[in-house]
Coordinates of C-alpha atoms in Angstrom, one line a residue:
V1 CA 0.0 0.0 0.0
A2 CA 2.8 2.4 0.9
L3 CA 4.6 1.6 -2.4
Y4 CA 1.3 2.3 -4.3
D5 CA 0.9 5.7 -2.5
Q6 CA 4.4 6.7 -3.3
R7 CA 4.0 5.9 -7.0
S8 CA 0.7 7.8 -7.1
T9 CA 2.4 10.9 -5.6
I10 CA 5.2 10.7 -8.1
N11 CA 2.8 10.5 -11.0
I12 CA 0.8 13.5 -9.8
M13 CA 4.0 15.5 -9.5
R14 CA 5.0 14.6 -13.0
L15 CA 1.6 15.7 -14.3
I16 CA 2.0 19.0 -12.6
V17 CA 5.5 19.6 -14.1
V18 CA 4.2 18.7 -17.6
S19 CA 1.2 21.0 -17.2
V20 CA 3.4 23.9 -16.1
A21 CA 5.8 23.3 -18.9
L22 CA 3.0 23.2 -21.5
L23 CA 1.5 26.4 -20.1
A24 CA 4.9 28.1 -20.3
S25 CA 5.3 27.0 -23.9
L26 CA 1.9 28.3 -25.0
L27 CA 2.5 31.7 -23.3
T28 CA 5.9 31.9 -24.9
E29 CA 4.5 31.3 -28.4
S30 CA 1.4 33.6 -28.1
H31 CA 2.9 36.5 -26.1
G32 CA 6.5 36.4 -26.9
F33 CA 7.6 35.5 -23.3
T34 CA 10.7 33.6 -22.7
T35 CA 10.6 30.8 -20.2
Q36 CA 13.1 32.7 -17.9
G37 CA 11.1 35.9 -18.3
L38 CA 7.9 34.2 -17.4
V39 CA 9.3 32.7 -14.2
S40 CA 10.8 36.0 -13.2
K41 CA 7.4 37.7 -13.7
L42 CA 5.6 35.1 -11.7
L43 CA 8.1 35.5 -8.8
S44 CA 8.0 39.3 -9.0
S45 CA 4.2 39.4 -8.9
Q46 CA 4.1 36.9 -6.0
S47 CA 6.5 39.0 -3.9
T48 CA 4.7 42.3 -4.5
S49 CA 1.1 41.1 -4.2
T50 CA -0.9 41.5 -1.0
P51 CA -1.4 38.5 1.3
T52 CA -4.2 36.2 0.4
K53 CA -7.5 37.2 1.8
L54 CA -7.9 33.9 3.6
F55 CA -5.1 35.0 6.0
N56 CA -5.6 38.7 5.8
A57 CA -9.3 39.0 6.5
K58 CA -10.4 39.4 10.2
S59 CA -12.4 36.5 11.5
K60 CA -15.2 36.7 14.1
W61 CA -13.1 34.2 16.1
D62 CA -10.5 36.9 16.5
D63 CA -12.8 38.7 18.9
L64 CA -13.2 35.7 21.3
D65 CA -11.4 35.7 24.6
D66 CA -11.3 33.6 27.8
D67 CA -14.6 35.1 29.0
D68 CA -16.8 34.1 26.1
D69 CA -18.3 31.2 28.2
E70 CA -19.4 33.8 30.8
P71 CA -23.1 34.8 30.9
Y72 CA -22.2 38.5 30.7
K73 CA -19.3 40.7 29.6
I74 CA -16.6 41.0 32.4
S75 CA -14.5 44.0 32.7
P76 CA -10.8 43.0 33.0
D77 CA -10.5 44.6 36.4
M78 CA -13.3 42.5 37.7
K79 CA -12.1 39.1 36.5
Y80 CA -11.7 36.6 39.4
V81 CA -7.9 36.8 39.6
T82 CA -5.6 37.4 42.6
R83 CA -4.7 41.0 41.8
N84 CA -8.4 42.0 41.4
I85 CA -9.5 40.2 44.5
L86 CA -6.7 41.8 46.7
R87 CA -7.3 45.2 45.2
Q88 CA -11.1 45.2 45.9
N89 CA -10.5 43.9 49.3
Q90 CA -8.1 46.8 50.0
H91 CA -10.7 49.2 48.6
F92 CA -13.2 47.8 51.0
V93 CA -10.9 48.3 54.0
D94 CA -10.1 51.9 52.9
I95 CA -13.7 52.8 52.4
K96 CA -14.8 51.2 55.7
E97 CA -12.1 53.1 57.6
A98 CA -13.4 56.3 56.0
D99 CA -16.9 55.5 57.4
G100 CA -18.3 54.6 54.0
P101 CA -21.6 52.6 53.8
I102 CA -21.1 48.8 54.4
H103 CA -23.6 46.1 53.3
D104 CA -23.7 42.3 53.9
V105 CA -24.0 40.2 50.7
Y106 CA -25.9 37.0 50.3
V107 CA -26.2 34.8 47.2
R108 CA -29.1 32.6 46.4
D109 CA -30.1 29.9 44.0
A110 CA -33.7 31.0 43.1
T111 CA -35.0 27.5 43.4
T112 CA -34.4 27.4 47.2
P113 CA -35.1 29.6 50.1
I114 CA -31.4 29.3 51.3
F115 CA -29.4 32.5 51.2
W116 CA -25.6 32.0 51.6
F117 CA -23.5 34.8 53.2
C118 CA -20.6 35.4 50.9
G119 CA -19.0 38.7 52.1
K120 CA -19.4 42.4 52.4
V121 CA -19.3 45.4 50.0
A122 CA -18.3 49.0 50.7
R123 CA -19.0 52.1 48.6
I124 CA -18.6 55.8 48.8
S125 CA -21.8 57.7 49.5
D126 CA -22.0 59.1 45.9
V127 CA -22.3 55.5 44.5
S128 CA -25.7 53.7 44.8
L129 CA -25.8 50.2 46.2
D130 CA -27.1 48.8 42.9
V131 CA -24.2 50.2 41.0
C132 CA -21.8 49.0 43.7
I133 CA -23.0 45.5 43.3
A134 CA -23.3 45.6 39.5
R135 CA -19.7 46.9 39.2
Q136 CA -18.4 44.0 41.2
W137 CA -21.0 41.3 40.2
P138 CA -18.4 39.0 38.5
L139 CA -16.2 38.9 41.6
I140 CA -19.1 38.4 44.0
E141 CA -20.8 35.6 42.0
Q142 CA -17.5 33.7 41.3
H143 CA -16.5 34.0 44.9
A144 CA -19.9 32.6 46.0
V145 CA -19.6 29.5 43.7
N146 CA -16.1 28.9 44.9
L147 CA -17.4 28.9 48.5
R148 CA -20.5 26.8 47.8
L149 CA -20.0 24.2 45.1
E150 CA -23.8 23.5 45.1
L151 CA -24.2 27.0 43.6
F152 CA -21.9 26.4 40.6
P153 CA -24.5 24.8 38.3
H154 CA -26.5 28.0 38.6
K155 CA -23.7 30.4 37.8
G156 CA -25.1 33.1 35.6
V157 CA -28.6 33.1 37.1
L158 CA -27.7 33.4 40.8
E159 CA -29.4 36.1 42.7
I160 CA -27.5 38.6 44.8
W161 CA -29.1 40.1 47.9
T162 CA -27.9 42.6 50.4
A163 CA -28.6 43.3 54.1
P164 CA -27.5 46.1 56.4
G165 CA -23.8 46.0 57.2
D166 CA -22.7 43.7 60.1
S167 CA -26.3 42.4 60.7
E168 CA -25.4 38.7 60.8
L169 CA -26.6 38.3 64.4
D170 CA -29.9 40.0 63.7
V171 CA -30.3 37.8 60.6
A172 CA -29.5 34.7 62.7
Y173 CA -32.3 35.7 65.1
N174 CA -34.7 36.3 62.2
R175 CA -35.4 39.9 63.3
P176 CA -38.4 41.0 61.4
D177 CA -37.0 44.5 60.8
V178 CA -34.1 43.1 58.8
V179 CA -35.3 42.7 55.2
F180 CA -33.0 41.7 52.4
Q181 CA -32.8 43.8 49.2
K182 CA -32.6 42.0 45.9
M183 CA -30.0 43.4 43.5
E184 CA -31.0 43.6 39.8
R185 CA -28.5 42.7 37.1
E186 CA -29.8 44.9 34.4
L187 CA -26.8 47.2 34.8
V188 CA -24.5 44.2 34.4
D189 CA -26.3 42.9 31.3
S190 CA -26.6 46.3 29.6
A191 CA -24.2 47.3 26.8
D192 CA -22.7 50.1 28.8
G193 CA -22.6 48.7 32.3
P194 CA -21.7 50.7 35.4
K195 CA -19.1 53.3 34.5
I196 CA -17.3 54.0 37.8
K197 CA -13.8 53.5 39.0
N198 CA -13.1 50.4 40.9
M199 CA -11.6 52.4 43.7
L200 CA -15.0 53.8 44.6
V201 CA -16.3 50.4 45.7
G202 CA -14.9 47.4 47.5
F203 CA -15.6 43.7 48.1
Q204 CA -14.4 41.6 51.0
G205 CA -15.2 37.9 50.4
E206 CA -16.2 35.5 53.1
M207 CA -13.6 32.9 54.1
Y208 CA -14.2 29.6 55.7
D209 CA -12.1 28.0 58.4
Q210 CA -11.4 24.3 58.0
G211 CA -14.6 22.3 58.7
E212 CA -16.8 25.5 58.8
E213 CA -20.2 25.0 57.3
G214 CA -20.8 28.6 56.4
F215 CA -23.4 31.0 57.5
R216 CA -26.8 30.8 55.7
T217 CA -30.4 31.8 56.3
Q218 CA -33.8 31.0 55.0
R219 CA -35.7 33.9 53.5
T220 CA -38.9 34.4 51.5
D221 CA -38.9 35.7 47.9
D222 CA -39.3 39.3 49.2
G223 CA -36.3 39.0 51.5
R224 CA -38.1 38.5 54.8
A225 CA -37.2 35.9 57.5
F226 CA -38.7 32.5 56.5
N227 CA -38.9 31.3 60.1
P228 CA -40.3 32.9 63.3
E229 CA -38.1 35.3 65.3
V230 CA -35.9 33.6 67.8
V231 CA -36.7 35.3 71.2
G232 CA -34.3 34.8 74.1
P233 CA -35.2 35.0 77.8
T234 CA -35.7 38.7 78.8
A235 CA -37.2 38.4 82.3
P236 CA -37.4 34.9 83.8
S237 CA -40.7 33.7 85.3
Q238 CA -40.8 32.8 89.1
D239 CA -40.8 29.1 88.5
D240 CA -38.3 28.6 85.6
G241 CA -35.2 28.4 87.9
V242 CA -33.3 30.8 85.6
P243 CA -31.6 33.7 87.5
G244 CA -32.6 37.2 86.4
Q245 CA -30.3 40.1 85.5
E246 CA -30.3 41.5 89.1
E247 CA -29.6 38.0 90.6
L248 CA -26.7 37.5 88.2
E249 CA -25.2 40.9 89.1
E250 CA -25.5 40.1 92.8
L251 CA -23.9 36.8 92.3
L252 CA -21.0 38.3 90.3
K253 CA -20.4 40.9 93.0
S254 CA -20.3 38.2 95.7
M255 CA -17.8 36.3 93.6
D256 CA -15.5 39.2 93.2
G257 CA -12.1 38.6 94.8
M258 CA -12.8 34.9 95.6
D259 CA -10.6 32.1 94.7
I260 CA -11.9 29.1 92.8
N261 CA -12.6 27.1 96.0
D262 CA -14.7 29.9 97.5
V263 CA -16.6 30.3 94.2
G264 CA -17.5 26.5 94.3
K265 CA -18.7 26.8 97.9
L266 CA -20.8 29.8 97.0
L267 CA -22.5 28.0 94.1
K268 CA -23.1 25.0 96.4
D269 CA -24.8 27.2 99.0
Q270 CA -26.9 28.8 96.3
K271 CA -28.0 25.4 95.1
E272 CA -29.0 24.3 98.6
K273 CA -30.9 27.5 99.1
E274 CA -32.9 27.0 95.9
S275 CA -33.7 23.3 97.0
R276 CA -35.1 24.5 100.3
E277 CA -37.2 27.1 98.7
V278 CA -38.7 24.4 96.3
E279 CA -39.5 22.1 99.3
E280 CA -41.2 24.8 101.2

C-alpha cells in the first residue's frame, strides 16, 4: 500500500510539471515571453502582491477571549484573579475606615429559600448600592460559587441580595426589621454597564475556616425571614429556675475577689438554698 501511494504521488508531481511546462510553452508562443522571463514575472508578482484574503481577513473568532463562556461581559479589572481580589479587598478596607456605607452580601439559587452569606461590600456615598454590586458582580458571583459548590451549576442566574452591614446576628435571630434587598443585574447585562472607577467600591469575600459549614439563612422571595423570630429570655418567670439580671449581678459581686474554691462553695450554698425554697 505504501509503495502504491508513493507511485501515485510521483505520477501526480510529474503531471503538474508537464502541465506547467505546457502552459509556459503556450505563453511563450502567443505573447513572446521567454521561459526565464515568465518565471521572473511570476516570482515578481508573487513577492509584491498583497497577502491572500484567507489569511488577511479578520475573522469573528479573533474577537473571542477567555470570558466568552461567561453569561455576561466581564471588565478586565473584575475578573476573578488574585490581583483584582486583593485590590477590591483593600478598597473595602479603605472605604470602611473612612466610614463609607457597608452592606452584607448573600447569594441565592432562586429554586431554594437558602441565602448564603458570601461577604461584604463598601461604597462611597455618591455611589448607589445597585451600582456598587453591579460593578463587582463577577467577583461576587464567582466567589460565591467557589465557597459553595452547590451554587456552581446555577452560575449566571444566581441572585445577589444585600442586608444592612454587620447584621449577621440579627439575621440569625430572624429579626423582622431586617429585610434583604434584591439586586437587579440589568446594569450588568446592559451594553454600557456601570461606569465607575473600581476604587469607589470594594468587596471583602467570606472565608471559611477548616470544617466550617458557612453562614446561611432561609428567606422568602421578598427577603423577609422565613422562620419565626428567635426570642431569648428577657425576664425569667418565678418558677423557671433561671436567674434574672439582678440576681446575676449580685452573684458576680459576691464572687469578686474569691478564689476558685470559694466560688465553688458559694455555688453549692446557692443550690442548697434553691432546693429548700422548692421544698417549702
